[in-house]
Amino acid sequence: MYDSFAVIALRRISLGLLDALYNVVLNAGVMIWDVGLTLINVVLPSRPAGRVVPAGAKGAGGVWPAYEAPAPSDSRCSCPALNALANHGILPHSGRDITFRELNAAVRASYNFAPSFCFFVPNYIAGVLGRSYWTGKFDLSDIDVHNGIEHDASLARVDSFHSNDQGKVCATLVQDLLSSGTGAGGNLTTHDLSRALGRRRTHARNNNPQYSCSLFHKLFGSSNSATLLRIFGGSTKDLQPILLEERLPDGWQPSERHQMGLTLTAFQPTVLSIELGIKEEVDGSLSGQGTEKAKVQ
């Protein structure tokens, strides 16, 4: 009997080591691929501003499929960009039974992230959920496992301690963010996002008794903010419907115009610039905000 237990234990250890080795090799391969795409972007001309979404794809020329707000039975998550794809029917409108490969293709075509980026993130989500990237499916709400990729101190959502539905927009937080732009026309800048995240983290820490924000989740928060600049150009005019209604404006096209899309390599300087510029404030007050629960749509 003890021999059998030993064999089972050794088998599990072996499988764990093989999985770990597989992930190391896979991630190394993705990084090499990503660097190669970054170099290709240096030499190839950028896509025309009005034709970033490829011809034949939904949203080509800025003509997006009709927007339909989610029904109560539809699944939504903490990511406005993914919810927008579902609201426009680019992902299933129900937000359910989505394959990770389907997610890859939709994000690639709609937002012009690089293929390496579009594989890496869904593959990571699949790992968090314990599913296969190649064969697995998920509902949008599944990805909001707390402290998986969903995290405290979001700029568009109240903390999960205050709400168990991370698919709901917090209008107060979004409006506070959009009103903080100091760039041309009131657009958001790197400094604005650092400042907003600093306030938000302090406020969350002071008002959420279960607050946690590891270095990984801080960087993930800065990555989300960097997307507002790199894909949406920091435009508060465009971000208003995107963040509040989770709707892509007519005529909108990604700001990222490189042929191979936004790579992980090219993305990191923006992420680090935002994160390194964060200074958490003493009281973390947010203009116009009462409690965390206020104005959740």
PDB file of N, CA and C in Angstrom, residues 74-84 86 95 125 138-160 163-170 173-174 200 217 220-221 224-225 228 242-244 246 296:
ATOM      1  N   ASP A  74     -26.706  37.907 -19.183  1.00  0.00           N
ATOM      2  CA  ASP A  74     -25.429  37.861 -19.902  1.00  0.00           C
ATOM      3  C   ASP A  74     -24.261  37.963 -18.926  1.00  0.00           C
ATOM      4  N   SER A  75     -23.159  37.346 -19.311  1.00  0.00           N
ATOM      5  CA  SER A  75     -21.961  37.338 -18.474  1.00  0.00           C
ATOM      6  C   SER A  75     -21.033  38.466 -18.898  1.00  0.00           C
ATOM      7  N   ARG A  76     -20.571  39.234 -17.908  1.00  0.00           N
ATOM      8  CA  ARG A  76     -19.620  40.299 -18.159  1.00  0.00           C
ATOM      9  C   ARG A  76     -18.528  40.255 -17.089  1.00  0.00           C
ATOM     10  N   CYS A  77     -17.432  40.979 -17.340  1.00  0.00           N
ATOM     11  CA  CYS A  77     -16.279  40.887 -16.444  1.00  0.00           C
ATOM     12  C   CYS A  77     -15.760  42.280 -16.100  1.00  0.00           C
ATOM     13  N   SER A  78     -14.625  42.335 -15.457  1.00  0.00           N
ATOM     14  CA  SER A  78     -14.043  43.603 -15.012  1.00  0.00           C
ATOM     15  C   SER A  78     -13.286  44.332 -16.110  1.00  0.00           C
ATOM     16  N   CYS A  79     -13.176  43.750 -17.291  1.00  0.00           N
ATOM     17  CA  CYS A  79     -12.432  44.378 -18.391  1.00  0.00           C
ATOM     18  C   CYS A  79     -13.393  45.055 -19.365  1.00  0.00           C
ATOM     19  N   PRO A  80     -13.433  46.393 -19.409  1.00  0.00           N
ATOM     20  CA  PRO A  80     -14.340  47.080 -20.330  1.00  0.00           C
ATOM     21  C   PRO A  80     -14.094  46.730 -21.799  1.00  0.00           C
ATOM     22  N   ALA A  81     -12.848  46.510 -22.174  1.00  0.00           N
ATOM     23  CA  ALA A  81     -12.538  46.221 -23.577  1.00  0.00           C
ATOM     24  C   ALA A  81     -13.142  44.889 -24.017  1.00  0.00           C
ATOM     25  N   LEU A  82     -13.114  43.879 -23.150  1.00  0.00           N
ATOM     26  CA  LEU A  82     -13.715  42.594 -23.493  1.00  0.00           C
ATOM     27  C   LEU A  82     -15.229  42.689 -23.474  1.00  0.00           C
ATOM     28  N   ASN A  83     -15.778  43.409 -22.494  1.00  0.00           N
ATOM     29  CA  ASN A  83     -17.229  43.583 -22.439  1.00  0.00           C
ATOM     30  C   ASN A  83     -17.731  44.298 -23.690  1.00  0.00           C
ATOM     31  N   ALA A  84     -16.961  45.283 -24.177  1.00  0.00           N
ATOM     32  CA  ALA A  84     -17.355  46.003 -25.391  1.00  0.00           C
ATOM     33  C   ALA A  84     -17.429  45.042 -26.582  1.00  0.00           C
ATOM     34  N   ALA A  86     -18.198  41.938 -26.515  1.00  0.00           N
ATOM     35  CA  ALA A  86     -19.435  41.160 -26.365  1.00  0.00           C
ATOM     36  C   ALA A  86     -20.652  42.027 -26.671  1.00  0.00           C
ATOM     37  N   GLY A  95     -21.675  36.444 -23.638  1.00  0.00           N
ATOM     38  CA  GLY A  95     -20.441  36.388 -22.851  1.00  0.00           C
ATOM     39  C   GLY A  95     -20.153  35.006 -22.312  1.00  0.00           C
ATOM     40  N   ILE A 125      -4.746  33.394 -18.596  1.00  0.00           N
ATOM     41  CA  ILE A 125      -6.079  33.287 -18.008  1.00  0.00           C
ATOM     42  C   ILE A 125      -6.505  31.826 -17.937  1.00  0.00           C
ATOM     43  N   PHE A 138     -14.804  29.468 -21.562  1.00  0.00           N
ATOM     44  CA  PHE A 138     -15.039  30.214 -20.333  1.00  0.00           C
ATOM     45  C   PHE A 138     -16.171  31.211 -20.550  1.00  0.00           C
ATOM     46  N   ASP A 139     -16.769  31.658 -19.449  1.00  0.00           N
ATOM     47  CA  ASP A 139     -17.676  32.801 -19.457  1.00  0.00           C
ATOM     48  C   ASP A 139     -16.863  34.020 -19.039  1.00  0.00           C
ATOM     49  N   LEU A 140     -17.246  35.186 -19.499  1.00  0.00           N
ATOM     50  CA  LEU A 140     -16.483  36.385 -19.151  1.00  0.00           C
ATOM     51  C   LEU A 140     -16.343  36.548 -17.643  1.00  0.00           C
ATOM     52  N   SER A 141     -17.400  36.277 -16.902  1.00  0.00           N
ATOM     53  CA  SER A 141     -17.336  36.443 -15.442  1.00  0.00           C
ATOM     54  C   SER A 141     -16.347  35.485 -14.788  1.00  0.00           C
ATOM     55  N   ASP A 142     -16.009  34.397 -15.480  1.00  0.00           N
ATOM     56  CA  ASP A 142     -15.061  33.429 -14.906  1.00  0.00           C
ATOM     57  C   ASP A 142     -13.699  34.049 -14.654  1.00  0.00           C
ATOM     58  N   ILE A 143     -13.326  35.015 -15.480  1.00  0.00           N
ATOM     59  CA  ILE A 143     -11.961  35.541 -15.366  1.00  0.00           C
ATOM     60  C   ILE A 143     -11.801  36.490 -14.182  1.00  0.00           C
ATOM     61  N   ASP A 144     -12.904  36.727 -13.456  1.00  0.00           N
ATOM     62  CA  ASP A 144     -12.830  37.637 -12.306  1.00  0.00           C
ATOM     63  C   ASP A 144     -12.565  36.909 -10.993  1.00  0.00           C
ATOM     64  N   VAL A 145     -11.884  35.783 -11.066  1.00  0.00           N
ATOM     65  CA  VAL A 145     -11.397  35.154  -9.844  1.00  0.00           C
ATOM     66  C   VAL A 145     -10.523  36.179  -9.130  1.00  0.00           C
ATOM     67  N   HIS A 146     -10.850  36.480  -7.878  1.00  0.00           N
ATOM     68  CA  HIS A 146     -10.154  37.572  -7.195  1.00  0.00           C
ATOM     69  C   HIS A 146      -8.665  37.267  -7.057  1.00  0.00           C
ATOM     70  N   ASN A 147      -7.874  38.253  -7.421  1.00  0.00           N
ATOM     71  CA  ASN A 147      -6.419  38.167  -7.403  1.00  0.00           C
ATOM     72  C   ASN A 147      -5.873  37.133  -8.378  1.00  0.00           C
ATOM     73  N   GLY A 148      -6.693  36.825  -9.407  1.00  0.00           N
ATOM     74  CA  GLY A 148      -6.165  36.124 -10.566  1.00  0.00           C
ATOM     75  C   GLY A 148      -5.582  37.211 -11.460  1.00  0.00           C
ATOM     76  N   ILE A 149      -6.460  37.754 -12.356  1.00  0.00           N
ATOM     77  CA  ILE A 149      -6.083  38.995 -13.031  1.00  0.00           C
ATOM     78  C   ILE A 149      -6.942  40.151 -12.505  1.00  0.00           C
ATOM     79  N   GLU A 150      -8.118  39.847 -11.976  1.00  0.00           N
ATOM     80  CA  GLU A 150      -8.930  40.861 -11.295  1.00  0.00           C
ATOM     81  C   GLU A 150      -8.230  41.222  -9.994  1.00  0.00           C
ATOM     82  N   HIS A 151      -8.266  42.510  -9.636  1.00  0.00           N
ATOM     83  CA  HIS A 151      -7.486  42.939  -8.478  1.00  0.00           C
ATOM     84  C   HIS A 151      -8.139  44.146  -7.829  1.00  0.00           C
ATOM     85  N   ASP A 152      -7.737  44.420  -6.602  1.00  0.00           N
ATOM     86  CA  ASP A 152      -8.220  45.606  -5.904  1.00  0.00           C
ATOM     87  C   ASP A 152      -7.630  46.874  -6.534  1.00  0.00           C
ATOM     88  N   ALA A 153      -8.288  47.999  -6.241  1.00  0.00           N
ATOM     89  CA  ALA A 153      -7.826  49.330  -6.662  1.00  0.00           C
ATOM     90  C   ALA A 153      -7.897  49.539  -8.169  1.00  0.00           C
ATOM     91  N   SER A 154      -8.932  48.987  -8.793  1.00  0.00           N
ATOM     92  CA  SER A 154      -9.171  49.248 -10.210  1.00  0.00           C
ATOM     93  C   SER A 154      -9.630  50.689 -10.402  1.00  0.00           C
ATOM     94  N   LEU A 155      -9.374  51.228 -11.580  1.00  0.00           N
ATOM     95  CA  LEU A 155      -9.817  52.590 -11.889  1.00  0.00           C
ATOM     96  C   LEU A 155     -11.253  52.632 -12.402  1.00  0.00           C
ATOM     97  N   ALA A 156     -11.870  51.479 -12.619  1.00  0.00           N
ATOM     98  CA  ALA A 156     -13.232  51.458 -13.168  1.00  0.00           C
ATOM     99  C   ALA A 156     -14.190  50.567 -12.387  1.00  0.00           C
ATOM    100  N   ARG A 157     -13.690  49.864 -11.362  1.00  0.00           N
ATOM    101  CA  ARG A 157     -14.523  48.947 -10.594  1.00  0.00           C
ATOM    102  C   ARG A 157     -14.265  49.153  -9.104  1.00  0.00           C
ATOM    103  N   VAL A 158     -15.314  48.982  -8.289  1.00  0.00           N
ATOM    104  CA  VAL A 158     -15.104  48.940  -6.850  1.00  0.00           C
ATOM    105  C   VAL A 158     -14.433  47.619  -6.509  1.00  0.00           C
ATOM    106  N   ASP A 159     -13.808  47.540  -5.359  1.00  0.00           N
ATOM    107  CA  ASP A 159     -13.138  46.307  -4.949  1.00  0.00           C
ATOM    108  C   ASP A 159     -14.153  45.195  -4.743  1.00  0.00           C
ATOM    109  N   SER A 160     -13.724  43.966  -4.920  1.00  0.00           N
ATOM    110  CA  SER A 160     -14.627  42.820  -4.774  1.00  0.00           C
ATOM    111  C   SER A 160     -15.166  42.701  -3.352  1.00  0.00           C
ATOM    112  N   SER A 163     -18.353  44.596  -3.746  1.00  0.00           N
ATOM    113  CA  SER A 163     -19.287  44.140  -4.772  1.00  0.00           C
ATOM    114  C   SER A 163     -18.835  42.795  -5.311  1.00  0.00           C
ATOM    115  N   ASN A 164     -19.758  41.836  -5.370  1.00  0.00           N
ATOM    116  CA  ASN A 164     -19.399  40.522  -5.912  1.00  0.00           C
ATOM    117  C   ASN A 164     -19.637  40.439  -7.413  1.00  0.00           C
ATOM    118  N   ASP A 165     -19.980  41.568  -8.043  1.00  0.00           N
ATOM    119  CA  ASP A 165     -20.189  41.604  -9.490  1.00  0.00           C
ATOM    120  C   ASP A 165     -19.214  42.584 -10.115  1.00  0.00           C
ATOM    121  N   GLN A 166     -18.094  42.060 -10.563  1.00  0.00           N
ATOM    122  CA  GLN A 166     -17.071  42.912 -11.156  1.00  0.00           C
ATOM    123  C   GLN A 166     -17.391  43.308 -12.593  1.00  0.00           C
ATOM    124  N   GLY A 167     -18.513  42.815 -13.113  1.00  0.00           N
ATOM    125  CA  GLY A 167     -18.957  43.239 -14.432  1.00  0.00           C
ATOM    126  C   GLY A 167     -19.631  44.595 -14.423  1.00  0.00           C
ATOM    127  N   LYS A 168     -19.895  45.137 -13.244  1.00  0.00           N
ATOM    128  CA  LYS A 168     -20.592  46.416 -13.114  1.00  0.00           C
ATOM    129  C   LYS A 168     -19.600  47.582 -13.099  1.00  0.00           C
ATOM    130  N   VAL A 169     -19.897  48.579 -13.913  1.00  0.00           N
ATOM    131  CA  VAL A 169     -19.071  49.784 -13.974  1.00  0.00           C
ATOM    132  C   VAL A 169     -19.340  50.659 -12.750  1.00  0.00           C
ATOM    133  N   CYS A 170     -18.298  51.248 -12.189  1.00  0.00           N
ATOM    134  CA  CYS A 170     -18.471  52.270 -11.156  1.00  0.00           C
ATOM    135  C   CYS A 170     -18.331  53.633 -11.841  1.00  0.00           C
ATOM    136  N   LEU A 173     -15.959  56.310 -10.222  1.00  0.00           N
ATOM    137  CA  LEU A 173     -14.531  56.119 -10.455  1.00  0.00           C
ATOM    138  C   LEU A 173     -14.144  56.521 -11.878  1.00  0.00           C
ATOM    139  N   VAL A 174     -14.964  56.112 -12.851  1.00  0.00           N
ATOM    140  CA  VAL A 174     -14.658  56.427 -14.248  1.00  0.00           C
ATOM    141  C   VAL A 174     -14.701  57.932 -14.483  1.00  0.00           C
ATOM    142  N   ARG A 200      -6.212  56.001  -6.031  1.00  0.00           N
ATOM    143  CA  ARG A 200      -7.119  54.848  -5.952  1.00  0.00           C
ATOM    144  C   ARG A 200      -6.587  53.787  -5.000  1.00  0.00           C
ATOM    145  N   HIS A 217       0.008  42.477  -9.123  1.00  0.00           N
ATOM    146  CA  HIS A 217      -1.272  43.115  -9.397  1.00  0.00           C
ATOM    147  C   HIS A 217      -1.119  44.630  -9.560  1.00  0.00           C
ATOM    148  N   PHE A 220      -0.150  44.826 -13.050  1.00  0.00           N
ATOM    149  CA  PHE A 220      -1.299  44.530 -13.902  1.00  0.00           C
ATOM    150  C   PHE A 220      -2.213  45.750 -13.980  1.00  0.00           C
ATOM    151  N   GLY A 221      -2.388  46.448 -12.831  1.00  0.00           N
ATOM    152  CA  GLY A 221      -3.169  47.677 -12.843  1.00  0.00           C
ATOM    153  C   GLY A 221      -2.550  48.741 -13.732  1.00  0.00           C
ATOM    154  N   ASN A 224      -3.251  47.793 -17.346  1.00  0.00           N
ATOM    155  CA  ASN A 224      -4.580  48.210 -17.777  1.00  0.00           C
ATOM    156  C   ASN A 224      -4.601  49.695 -18.120  1.00  0.00           C
ATOM    157  N   SER A 225      -3.937  50.488 -17.282  1.00  0.00           N
ATOM    158  CA  SER A 225      -3.882  51.930 -17.526  1.00  0.00           C
ATOM    159  C   SER A 225      -3.087  52.250 -18.788  1.00  0.00           C
ATOM    160  N   LEU A 228      -5.044  52.207 -21.913  1.00  0.00           N
ATOM    161  CA  LEU A 228      -5.829  53.409 -22.198  1.00  0.00           C
ATOM    162  C   LEU A 228      -5.040  54.390 -23.052  1.00  0.00           C
ATOM    163  N   ILE A 242     -16.511  54.080 -23.960  1.00  0.00           N
ATOM    164  CA  ILE A 242     -15.853  52.780 -23.792  1.00  0.00           C
ATOM    165  C   ILE A 242     -15.881  52.339 -22.336  1.00  0.00           C
ATOM    166  N   LEU A 243     -15.596  53.248 -21.409  1.00  0.00           N
ATOM    167  CA  LEU A 243     -15.522  52.878 -20.002  1.00  0.00           C
ATOM    168  C   LEU A 243     -16.882  52.906 -19.308  1.00  0.00           C
ATOM    169  N   LEU A 244     -17.754  53.838 -19.695  1.00  0.00           N
ATOM    170  CA  LEU A 244     -19.040  53.955 -19.018  1.00  0.00           C
ATOM    171  C   LEU A 244     -20.109  53.038 -19.612  1.00  0.00           C
ATOM    172  N   GLU A 246     -19.281  50.735 -22.173  1.00  0.00           N
ATOM    173  CA  GLU A 246     -18.576  49.599 -22.781  1.00  0.00           C
ATOM    174  C   GLU A 246     -19.047  49.424 -24.220  1.00  0.00           C
ATOM    175  N   VAL A 296     -22.554  52.541  -8.736  1.00  0.00           N
ATOM    176  CA  VAL A 296     -22.181  51.373  -9.529  1.00  0.00           C
ATOM    177  C   VAL A 296     -23.331  51.093 -10.471  1.00  0.00           C
TER     178      VAL A 296
END
